[in-house]
Amino acid sequence: MSQAAFDDRVAAYAQSPTHREGPTLDLTRAFARAHPGDLVLDVSTGTGFTAHALAATPTLVVAADIAPNMLRHTRAAAPCEIRVVQTDTHTLAFADRTFDVVTCRHAFHHYQDGRTALGEMTRVVRPGGRVVITDTISPDDAHVAEAMHEIESLRDPSHVCNRYAGQILDLMADVGLSIERNTGTRTAQDFDGWCSRTGVSDDLRQQLWRAFTEDARVRAAFDARETGDGRRFNWPVLVAAGVRRT
Ligand SMILES: C[S@@+](CC[C@H](N)C(=O)[O-])C[C@H]1O[C@@H](n2cnc3c(N)ncnc32)[C@H](O)[C@@H]1O
């Protein structure tokens, strides 16, 4: 999907509770283990929630994204001065071994080539530095994983694919990272807010809710249900930190 299409989503992402807070933000920050004075790169920063959280350490944060409107928002909303750079994660515009830490939260599923993107994150981190990947993953049940892929592709044309946790960990090892820590968590979603973020039609909204609820295995895997607070579900997420070996 084009950079312009991401540029149109600034307001939607900026208001998203899933991106603004929650366990995936806390775990990403904890796994990054950034120290005061570290130089940190947050790739695919979106509206900058991870970059802003890391800047509070206080570290020197560079926030990168392909979409310039995202970067404008990220800089304007930052709690302190941070640098923003427009660059594709597949071809990062930074020299080798520049950063102490690289983070990538809720973006890996947008990448056409996960190995190249991870290779780039590893190239720009120093030996002994850390790369943290946080993203939704495919559930182990292949039938449910296929349903997740169909649901996400229908809702969001920028979705490329979720990977299994093991695939992401293998990729990290292949590009030269030693896995330091990894854990699974869940990201809770308000179904209607999640649909609104990508502007789905009413018809598609109904189709998506049916896809979540008509199949008992899918419904149970994502805990899709109506509550007094609206329709809700959750996705599985991997948070993994790898240390660059050499
Ligand atoms: C869900 S948002 C990221 C959320 C953000 N990391 C956070 O923690 O709140 C996904 C972002 O990935 C960016 N993106 C998608 N493909 C990209 C690519 N190939 N290179 C860099 N950024 C990309 C989009 O522009 C969008 O801003």
PDB file of C-alpha atoms and ligand atoms in Angstrom:
ATOM      1  CA  MET A   1       0.000   0.000   0.000  1.00  0.00           C
ATOM      2  CA  SER A   2       1.196   3.515  -0.750  1.00  0.00           C
ATOM      3  CA  GLN A   3       2.752   5.908   1.714  1.00  0.00           C
ATOM      4  CA  ALA A   4      -0.103   8.351   0.920  1.00  0.00           C
ATOM      5  CA  ALA A   5      -2.647   5.844   2.217  1.00  0.00           C
ATOM      6  CA  PHE A   6      -0.810   5.662   5.560  1.00  0.00           C
ATOM      7  CA  ASP A   7      -0.649   9.460   5.575  1.00  0.00           C
ATOM      8  CA  ASP A   8      -4.464   9.542   5.587  1.00  0.00           C
ATOM      9  CA  ARG A   9      -4.590   7.484   8.797  1.00  0.00           C
ATOM     10  CA  VAL A  10      -2.866   9.887  11.182  1.00  0.00           C
ATOM     11  CA  ALA A  11      -6.005  10.905  13.108  1.00  0.00           C
ATOM     12  CA  ALA A  12      -7.227   7.306  13.371  1.00  0.00           C
ATOM     13  CA  TYR A  13      -3.930   5.974  14.745  1.00  0.00           C
ATOM     14  CA  ALA A  14      -3.463   8.983  17.042  1.00  0.00           C
ATOM     15  CA  GLN A  15      -6.775   8.126  18.768  1.00  0.00           C
ATOM     16  CA  SER A  16      -6.253   4.371  18.898  1.00  0.00           C
ATOM     17  CA  PRO A  17      -6.166   3.066  22.493  1.00  0.00           C
ATOM     18  CA  THR A  18      -4.416  -0.097  21.243  1.00  0.00           C
ATOM     19  CA  HIS A  19      -1.494   1.963  20.007  1.00  0.00           C
ATOM     20  CA  ARG A  20      -1.527   4.596  22.759  1.00  0.00           C
ATOM     21  CA  GLU A  21      -1.191   2.216  25.731  1.00  0.00           C
ATOM     22  CA  GLY A  22      -1.491  -1.341  26.955  1.00  0.00           C
ATOM     23  CA  PRO A  23       0.737  -4.348  27.496  1.00  0.00           C
ATOM     24  CA  THR A  24       2.470  -4.205  24.117  1.00  0.00           C
ATOM     25  CA  LEU A  25       3.754  -0.689  24.799  1.00  0.00           C
ATOM     26  CA  ASP A  26       4.919  -1.536  28.338  1.00  0.00           C
ATOM     27  CA  LEU A  27       6.623  -4.754  27.194  1.00  0.00           C
ATOM     28  CA  THR A  28       8.318  -3.068  24.223  1.00  0.00           C
ATOM     29  CA  ARG A  29       9.755  -0.409  26.497  1.00  0.00           C
ATOM     30  CA  ALA A  30      10.845  -2.979  29.097  1.00  0.00           C
ATOM     31  CA  PHE A  31      12.454  -5.301  26.504  1.00  0.00           C
ATOM     32  CA  ALA A  32      14.298  -2.351  24.879  1.00  0.00           C
ATOM     33  CA  ARG A  33      16.216  -1.766  28.162  1.00  0.00           C
ATOM     34  CA  ALA A  34      17.267   1.679  26.931  1.00  0.00           C
ATOM     35  CA  HIS A  35      19.573   3.604  29.228  1.00  0.00           C
ATOM     36  CA  PRO A  36      19.775   7.372  29.612  1.00  0.00           C
ATOM     37  CA  GLY A  37      21.913   8.721  26.790  1.00  0.00           C
ATOM     38  CA  ASP A  38      21.311   5.768  24.441  1.00  0.00           C
ATOM     39  CA  LEU A  39      20.567   6.494  20.801  1.00  0.00           C
ATOM     40  CA  VAL A  40      17.300   4.734  19.948  1.00  0.00           C
ATOM     41  CA  LEU A  41      15.619   4.200  16.565  1.00  0.00           C
ATOM     42  CA  ASP A  42      11.877   3.491  16.415  1.00  0.00           C
ATOM     43  CA  VAL A  43      11.010   2.260  12.898  1.00  0.00           C
ATOM     44  CA  SER A  44       7.493   2.547  11.457  1.00  0.00           C
ATOM     45  CA  THR A  45       6.781   4.892  14.303  1.00  0.00           C
ATOM     46  CA  GLY A  46       3.261   5.804  13.115  1.00  0.00           C
ATOM     47  CA  THR A  47       1.961   8.513  15.440  1.00  0.00           C
ATOM     48  CA  GLY A  48       4.941   7.950  17.697  1.00  0.00           C
ATOM     49  CA  PHE A  49       3.572   6.283  20.827  1.00  0.00           C
ATOM     50  CA  THR A  50       6.587   3.988  21.183  1.00  0.00           C
ATOM     51  CA  ALA A  51       9.062   6.741  20.292  1.00  0.00           C
ATOM     52  CA  HIS A  52       7.468   9.046  22.860  1.00  0.00           C
ATOM     53  CA  ALA A  53       7.539   6.378  25.577  1.00  0.00           C
ATOM     54  CA  LEU A  54      11.224   5.707  24.903  1.00  0.00           C
ATOM     55  CA  ALA A  55      12.070   9.416  24.840  1.00  0.00           C
ATOM     56  CA  ALA A  56      10.901   9.613  28.463  1.00  0.00           C
ATOM     57  CA  THR A  57      13.901   7.468  29.606  1.00  0.00           C
ATOM     58  CA  PRO A  58      15.542   9.961  28.610  1.00  0.00           C
ATOM     59  CA  THR A  59      17.184   8.627  25.481  1.00  0.00           C
ATOM     60  CA  LEU A  60      17.901  10.317  22.162  1.00  0.00           C
ATOM     61  CA  VAL A  61      15.155   9.039  19.886  1.00  0.00           C
ATOM     62  CA  VAL A  62      14.998   8.978  16.107  1.00  0.00           C
ATOM     63  CA  ALA A  63      11.496   8.170  14.820  1.00  0.00           C
ATOM     64  CA  ALA A  64      11.340   6.774  11.277  1.00  0.00           C
ATOM     65  CA  ASP A  65       8.409   6.032   8.945  1.00  0.00           C
ATOM     66  CA  ILE A  66       7.600   6.089   5.232  1.00  0.00           C
ATOM     67  CA  ALA A  67       4.642   8.437   5.766  1.00  0.00           C
ATOM     68  CA  PRO A  68       5.547  12.127   6.242  1.00  0.00           C
ATOM     69  CA  ASN A  69       2.219  13.060   7.859  1.00  0.00           C
ATOM     70  CA  MET A  70       2.834  10.433  10.550  1.00  0.00           C
ATOM     71  CA  LEU A  71       6.244  11.968  11.184  1.00  0.00           C
ATOM     72  CA  ARG A  72       4.857  15.505  11.386  1.00  0.00           C
ATOM     73  CA  HIS A  73       2.399  14.340  14.045  1.00  0.00           C
ATOM     74  CA  THR A  74       5.075  12.364  15.904  1.00  0.00           C
ATOM     75  CA  ARG A  75       7.369  15.371  16.143  1.00  0.00           C
ATOM     76  CA  ALA A  76       4.571  17.804  17.108  1.00  0.00           C
ATOM     77  CA  ALA A  77       3.177  15.499  19.818  1.00  0.00           C
ATOM     78  CA  ALA A  78       6.568  14.515  21.304  1.00  0.00           C
ATOM     79  CA  PRO A  79       7.124  15.236  25.011  1.00  0.00           C
ATOM     80  CA  CYS A  80      10.631  16.480  24.148  1.00  0.00           C
ATOM     81  CA  GLU A  81      12.662  17.139  21.035  1.00  0.00           C
ATOM     82  CA  ILE A  82      13.013  14.051  18.840  1.00  0.00           C
ATOM     83  CA  ARG A  83      14.389  13.663  15.330  1.00  0.00           C
ATOM     84  CA  VAL A  84      12.158  12.248  12.585  1.00  0.00           C
ATOM     85  CA  VAL A  85      13.366  10.671   9.333  1.00  0.00           C
ATOM     86  CA  GLN A  86      11.304   9.521   6.364  1.00  0.00           C
ATOM     87  CA  THR A  87      12.680   6.149   5.323  1.00  0.00           C
ATOM     88  CA  ASP A  88      11.452   2.694   4.310  1.00  0.00           C
ATOM     89  CA  THR A  89      12.422  -0.003   6.819  1.00  0.00           C
ATOM     90  CA  HIS A  90      13.533  -2.219   3.904  1.00  0.00           C
ATOM     91  CA  THR A  91      16.256   0.334   3.012  1.00  0.00           C
ATOM     92  CA  LEU A  92      16.991   2.299   6.181  1.00  0.00           C
ATOM     93  CA  ALA A  93      18.731   5.639   5.595  1.00  0.00           C
ATOM     94  CA  PHE A  94      21.272   5.201   8.402  1.00  0.00           C
ATOM     95  CA  ALA A  95      24.886   4.086   8.590  1.00  0.00           C
ATOM     96  CA  ASP A  96      25.864   0.656   9.937  1.00  0.00           C
ATOM     97  CA  ARG A  97      26.085   0.310  13.748  1.00  0.00           C
ATOM     98  CA  THR A  98      24.531   3.709  14.512  1.00  0.00           C
ATOM     99  CA  PHE A  99      22.014   2.885  17.271  1.00  0.00           C
ATOM    100  CA  ASP A 100      22.043   1.256  20.707  1.00  0.00           C
ATOM    101  CA  VAL A 101      18.436   0.054  20.379  1.00  0.00           C
ATOM    102  CA  VAL A 102      15.957  -0.385  17.502  1.00  0.00           C
ATOM    103  CA  THR A 103      12.232  -0.910  18.150  1.00  0.00           C
ATOM    104  CA  CYS A 104       9.465  -1.921  15.758  1.00  0.00           C
ATOM    105  CA  ARG A 105       5.962  -2.139  17.262  1.00  0.00           C
ATOM    106  CA  HIS A 106       2.770  -3.173  15.430  1.00  0.00           C
ATOM    107  CA  ALA A 107       4.321  -2.774  11.980  1.00  0.00           C
ATOM    108  CA  PHE A 108       6.098  -6.015  11.022  1.00  0.00           C
ATOM    109  CA  HIS A 109       2.921  -7.385   9.391  1.00  0.00           C
ATOM    110  CA  HIS A 110       3.012  -4.442   6.928  1.00  0.00           C
ATOM    111  CA  TYR A 111       6.414  -5.415   5.511  1.00  0.00           C
ATOM    112  CA  GLN A 112       6.613  -7.109   2.107  1.00  0.00           C
ATOM    113  CA  ASP A 113       9.942  -8.715   3.025  1.00  0.00           C
ATOM    114  CA  GLY A 114      10.349  -9.375   6.736  1.00  0.00           C
ATOM    115  CA  ARG A 115      13.869 -10.752   6.404  1.00  0.00           C
ATOM    116  CA  THR A 116      15.140  -7.644   4.571  1.00  0.00           C
ATOM    117  CA  ALA A 117      13.457  -5.320   7.088  1.00  0.00           C
ATOM    118  CA  LEU A 118      14.924  -7.235  10.048  1.00  0.00           C
ATOM    119  CA  GLY A 119      18.323  -7.335   8.342  1.00  0.00           C
ATOM    120  CA  GLU A 120      18.212  -3.550   8.041  1.00  0.00           C
ATOM    121  CA  MET A 121      17.263  -3.080  11.711  1.00  0.00           C
ATOM    122  CA  THR A 122      20.179  -5.349  12.655  1.00  0.00           C
ATOM    123  CA  ARG A 123      22.602  -3.567  10.313  1.00  0.00           C
ATOM    124  CA  VAL A 124      21.978  -0.174  11.931  1.00  0.00           C
ATOM    125  CA  VAL A 125      22.222  -1.382  15.553  1.00  0.00           C
ATOM    126  CA  ARG A 126      25.693  -1.716  17.122  1.00  0.00           C
ATOM    127  CA  PRO A 127      27.090  -5.129  18.109  1.00  0.00           C
ATOM    128  CA  GLY A 128      25.696  -5.823  21.589  1.00  0.00           C
ATOM    129  CA  GLY A 129      22.770  -3.509  20.841  1.00  0.00           C
ATOM    130  CA  ARG A 130      19.169  -4.657  20.901  1.00  0.00           C
ATOM    131  CA  VAL A 131      16.352  -5.049  18.335  1.00  0.00           C
ATOM    132  CA  VAL A 132      12.811  -5.384  19.729  1.00  0.00           C
ATOM    133  CA  ILE A 133       9.991  -6.697  17.543  1.00  0.00           C
ATOM    134  CA  THR A 134       6.410  -6.432  18.798  1.00  0.00           C
ATOM    135  CA  ASP A 135       3.626  -7.561  16.507  1.00  0.00           C
ATOM    136  CA  THR A 136       0.483  -9.571  16.064  1.00  0.00           C
ATOM    137  CA  ILE A 137       1.210 -13.211  15.203  1.00  0.00           C
ATOM    138  CA  SER A 138      -0.616 -16.132  13.644  1.00  0.00           C
ATOM    139  CA  PRO A 139      -2.243 -18.495  16.179  1.00  0.00           C
ATOM    140  CA  ASP A 140      -0.835 -22.055  16.134  1.00  0.00           C
ATOM    141  CA  ASP A 141      -4.120 -23.475  14.757  1.00  0.00           C
ATOM    142  CA  ALA A 142      -3.663 -23.126  10.956  1.00  0.00           C
ATOM    143  CA  HIS A 143      -7.425 -22.865  10.365  1.00  0.00           C
ATOM    144  CA  VAL A 144      -7.659 -19.940  12.770  1.00  0.00           C
ATOM    145  CA  ALA A 145      -4.479 -18.397  11.347  1.00  0.00           C
ATOM    146  CA  GLU A 146      -6.036 -18.453   7.872  1.00  0.00           C
ATOM    147  CA  ALA A 147      -9.204 -16.804   9.207  1.00  0.00           C
ATOM    148  CA  MET A 148      -7.093 -14.106  10.879  1.00  0.00           C
ATOM    149  CA  HIS A 149      -5.288 -13.413   7.614  1.00  0.00           C
ATOM    150  CA  GLU A 150      -8.569 -13.138   5.693  1.00  0.00           C
ATOM    151  CA  ILE A 151     -10.114 -10.866   8.304  1.00  0.00           C
ATOM    152  CA  GLU A 152      -7.084  -8.563   8.442  1.00  0.00           C
ATOM    153  CA  SER A 153      -6.701  -8.428   4.646  1.00  0.00           C
ATOM    154  CA  LEU A 154     -10.381  -7.496   4.242  1.00  0.00           C
ATOM    155  CA  ARG A 155     -10.189  -4.776   6.869  1.00  0.00           C
ATOM    156  CA  ASP A 156      -6.792  -3.321   5.971  1.00  0.00           C
ATOM    157  CA  PRO A 157      -5.325  -3.326   2.434  1.00  0.00           C
ATOM    158  CA  SER A 158      -1.912  -2.497   3.958  1.00  0.00           C
ATOM    159  CA  HIS A 159      -1.835  -5.857   5.753  1.00  0.00           C
ATOM    160  CA  VAL A 160       0.747  -8.175   4.174  1.00  0.00           C
ATOM    161  CA  CYS A 161       0.868 -11.163   6.541  1.00  0.00           C
ATOM    162  CA  ASN A 162       1.156 -12.243  10.124  1.00  0.00           C
ATOM    163  CA  ARG A 163       3.922 -14.717  10.887  1.00  0.00           C
ATOM    164  CA  TYR A 164       4.010 -17.500  13.463  1.00  0.00           C
ATOM    165  CA  ALA A 165       6.041 -16.586  16.563  1.00  0.00           C
ATOM    166  CA  GLY A 166       8.644 -19.209  15.616  1.00  0.00           C
ATOM    167  CA  GLN A 167       9.051 -17.693  12.138  1.00  0.00           C
ATOM    168  CA  ILE A 168       9.830 -14.261  13.580  1.00  0.00           C
ATOM    169  CA  LEU A 169      12.291 -15.726  16.105  1.00  0.00           C
ATOM    170  CA  ASP A 170      13.988 -17.754  13.332  1.00  0.00           C
ATOM    171  CA  LEU A 171      14.263 -14.653  11.136  1.00  0.00           C
ATOM    172  CA  MET A 172      15.796 -12.711  14.015  1.00  0.00           C
ATOM    173  CA  ALA A 173      18.381 -15.452  14.541  1.00  0.00           C
ATOM    174  CA  ASP A 174      19.088 -15.674  10.782  1.00  0.00           C
ATOM    175  CA  VAL A 175      19.958 -11.973  10.500  1.00  0.00           C
ATOM    176  CA  GLY A 176      22.449 -12.152  13.381  1.00  0.00           C
ATOM    177  CA  LEU A 177      20.476 -11.596  16.585  1.00  0.00           C
ATOM    178  CA  SER A 178      20.675 -13.773  19.710  1.00  0.00           C
ATOM    179  CA  ILE A 179      17.210 -13.980  21.233  1.00  0.00           C
ATOM    180  CA  GLU A 180      17.434 -12.443  24.684  1.00  0.00           C
ATOM    181  CA  ARG A 181      13.775 -12.536  25.788  1.00  0.00           C
ATOM    182  CA  ASN A 182      10.455 -13.279  24.198  1.00  0.00           C
ATOM    183  CA  THR A 183       6.915 -13.507  25.445  1.00  0.00           C
ATOM    184  CA  GLY A 184       3.370 -13.748  24.207  1.00  0.00           C
ATOM    185  CA  THR A 185       0.648 -11.301  25.113  1.00  0.00           C
ATOM    186  CA  ARG A 186      -2.731 -10.184  23.722  1.00  0.00           C
ATOM    187  CA  THR A 187      -3.881  -6.883  22.329  1.00  0.00           C
ATOM    188  CA  ALA A 188      -7.514  -6.119  23.212  1.00  0.00           C
ATOM    189  CA  GLN A 189      -9.554  -4.489  20.461  1.00  0.00           C
ATOM    190  CA  ASP A 190     -12.815  -2.608  20.350  1.00  0.00           C
ATOM    191  CA  PHE A 191     -14.227  -4.121  17.134  1.00  0.00           C
ATOM    192  CA  ASP A 192     -16.015  -0.981  15.925  1.00  0.00           C
ATOM    193  CA  GLY A 193     -13.067   1.319  16.644  1.00  0.00           C
ATOM    194  CA  TRP A 194     -10.779  -1.147  14.872  1.00  0.00           C
ATOM    195  CA  CYS A 195     -13.081  -1.098  11.786  1.00  0.00           C
ATOM    196  CA  SER A 196     -13.290   2.691  11.826  1.00  0.00           C
ATOM    197  CA  ARG A 197      -9.487   3.042  11.776  1.00  0.00           C
ATOM    198  CA  THR A 198      -9.403   1.835   8.167  1.00  0.00           C
ATOM    199  CA  GLY A 199     -12.787   3.284   7.161  1.00  0.00           C
ATOM    200  CA  VAL A 200     -14.605   0.007   6.353  1.00  0.00           C
ATOM    201  CA  SER A 201     -18.157   0.184   4.966  1.00  0.00           C
ATOM    202  CA  ASP A 202     -21.190  -0.938   7.004  1.00  0.00           C
ATOM    203  CA  ASP A 203     -21.522  -4.052   4.852  1.00  0.00           C
ATOM    204  CA  LEU A 204     -17.904  -5.023   5.387  1.00  0.00           C
ATOM    205  CA  ARG A 205     -18.256  -4.377   9.117  1.00  0.00           C
ATOM    206  CA  GLN A 206     -21.092  -6.925   9.280  1.00  0.00           C
ATOM    207  CA  GLN A 207     -19.103  -9.389   7.163  1.00  0.00           C
ATOM    208  CA  LEU A 208     -16.103  -9.041   9.466  1.00  0.00           C
ATOM    209  CA  TRP A 209     -18.162  -9.608  12.614  1.00  0.00           C
ATOM    210  CA  ARG A 210     -19.658 -12.735  11.055  1.00  0.00           C
ATOM    211  CA  ALA A 211     -16.139 -13.930  10.223  1.00  0.00           C
ATOM    212  CA  PHE A 212     -15.196 -13.510  13.887  1.00  0.00           C
ATOM    213  CA  THR A 213     -18.267 -15.147  15.383  1.00  0.00           C
ATOM    214  CA  GLU A 214     -19.824 -17.775  13.086  1.00  0.00           C
ATOM    215  CA  ASP A 215     -16.972 -20.257  13.407  1.00  0.00           C
ATOM    216  CA  ALA A 216     -16.678 -21.483  17.000  1.00  0.00           C
ATOM    217  CA  ARG A 217     -12.908 -22.089  16.757  1.00  0.00           C
ATOM    218  CA  VAL A 218     -12.276 -18.587  15.436  1.00  0.00           C
ATOM    219  CA  ARG A 219     -14.643 -17.012  17.984  1.00  0.00           C
ATOM    220  CA  ALA A 220     -12.928 -18.799  20.878  1.00  0.00           C
ATOM    221  CA  ALA A 221      -9.380 -18.114  19.634  1.00  0.00           C
ATOM    222  CA  PHE A 222      -9.972 -14.368  19.491  1.00  0.00           C
ATOM    223  CA  ASP A 223     -12.495 -14.210  22.360  1.00  0.00           C
ATOM    224  CA  ALA A 224     -14.916 -12.334  20.072  1.00  0.00           C
ATOM    225  CA  ARG A 225     -18.006 -11.269  22.057  1.00  0.00           C
ATOM    226  CA  GLU A 226     -20.606  -8.601  22.655  1.00  0.00           C
ATOM    227  CA  THR A 227     -20.192  -6.854  25.996  1.00  0.00           C
ATOM    228  CA  GLY A 228     -22.045  -4.001  27.713  1.00  0.00           C
ATOM    229  CA  ASP A 229     -19.134  -1.972  26.393  1.00  0.00           C
ATOM    230  CA  GLY A 230     -19.508  -2.979  22.720  1.00  0.00           C
ATOM    231  CA  ARG A 231     -18.127  -5.752  20.500  1.00  0.00           C
ATOM    232  CA  ARG A 232     -14.662  -6.905  21.485  1.00  0.00           C
ATOM    233  CA  PHE A 233     -11.941  -9.357  20.485  1.00  0.00           C
ATOM    234  CA  ASN A 234      -8.201  -9.744  20.989  1.00  0.00           C
ATOM    235  CA  TRP A 235      -5.228 -10.749  18.862  1.00  0.00           C
ATOM    236  CA  PRO A 236      -2.143 -12.725  19.948  1.00  0.00           C
ATOM    237  CA  VAL A 237       1.116 -10.735  19.992  1.00  0.00           C
ATOM    238  CA  LEU A 238       4.797 -11.632  20.216  1.00  0.00           C
ATOM    239  CA  VAL A 239       7.298  -9.329  21.922  1.00  0.00           C
ATOM    240  CA  ALA A 240      10.902 -10.385  21.269  1.00  0.00           C
ATOM    241  CA  ALA A 241      14.274  -8.803  21.978  1.00  0.00           C
ATOM    242  CA  GLY A 242      17.428  -9.896  20.151  1.00  0.00           C
ATOM    243  CA  VAL A 243      20.990  -8.770  20.752  1.00  0.00           C
ATOM    244  CA  ARG A 244      23.281  -8.231  17.751  1.00  0.00           C
ATOM    245  CA  ARG A 245      26.001 -10.891  17.921  1.00  0.00           C
ATOM    246  CA  THR A 246      28.907  -9.233  16.030  1.00  0.00           C
TER     247      THR A 246
HETATM  248  C1  LIG B   1       0.309   0.637  13.069  1.00  0.00           C
HETATM  249  S1  LIG B   1       1.361   1.916  12.597  1.00  0.00           S
HETATM  250  C2  LIG B   1       2.690   1.800  13.738  1.00  0.00           C
HETATM  251  C3  LIG B   1       2.355   2.021  15.182  1.00  0.00           C
HETATM  252  C4  LIG B   1       3.502   2.527  16.022  1.00  0.00           C
HETATM  253  N1  LIG B   1       4.727   1.781  15.815  1.00  0.00           N
HETATM  254  C5  LIG B   1       3.140   2.566  17.505  1.00  0.00           C
HETATM  255  O1  LIG B   1       3.856   1.978  18.323  1.00  0.00           O
HETATM  256  O2  LIG B   1       2.130   3.215  17.839  1.00  0.00           O
HETATM  257  C6  LIG B   1       2.143   1.241  11.157  1.00  0.00           C
HETATM  258  C7  LIG B   1       3.125   2.216  10.510  1.00  0.00           C
HETATM  259  O3  LIG B   1       3.984   1.495   9.620  1.00  0.00           O
HETATM  260  C8  LIG B   1       4.364   2.374   8.604  1.00  0.00           C
HETATM  261  N2  LIG B   1       4.943   1.575   7.514  1.00  0.00           N
HETATM  262  C9  LIG B   1       4.316   0.666   6.744  1.00  0.00           C
HETATM  263  N3  LIG B   1       5.183   0.122   5.863  1.00  0.00           N
HETATM  264  C10 LIG B   1       6.396   0.697   6.106  1.00  0.00           C
HETATM  265  C11 LIG B   1       7.691   0.544   5.538  1.00  0.00           C
HETATM  266  N4  LIG B   1       7.902  -0.326   4.539  1.00  0.00           N
HETATM  267  N5  LIG B   1       8.706   1.277   6.025  1.00  0.00           N
HETATM  268  C12 LIG B   1       8.489   2.165   7.033  1.00  0.00           C
HETATM  269  N6  LIG B   1       7.283   2.359   7.607  1.00  0.00           N
HETATM  270  C13 LIG B   1       6.245   1.635   7.153  1.00  0.00           C
HETATM  271  C14 LIG B   1       3.087   3.114   8.255  1.00  0.00           C
HETATM  272  O4  LIG B   1       3.321   4.333   7.575  1.00  0.00           O
HETATM  273  C15 LIG B   1       2.462   3.307   9.645  1.00  0.00           C
HETATM  274  O5  LIG B   1       2.806   4.572  10.155  1.00  0.00           O
END
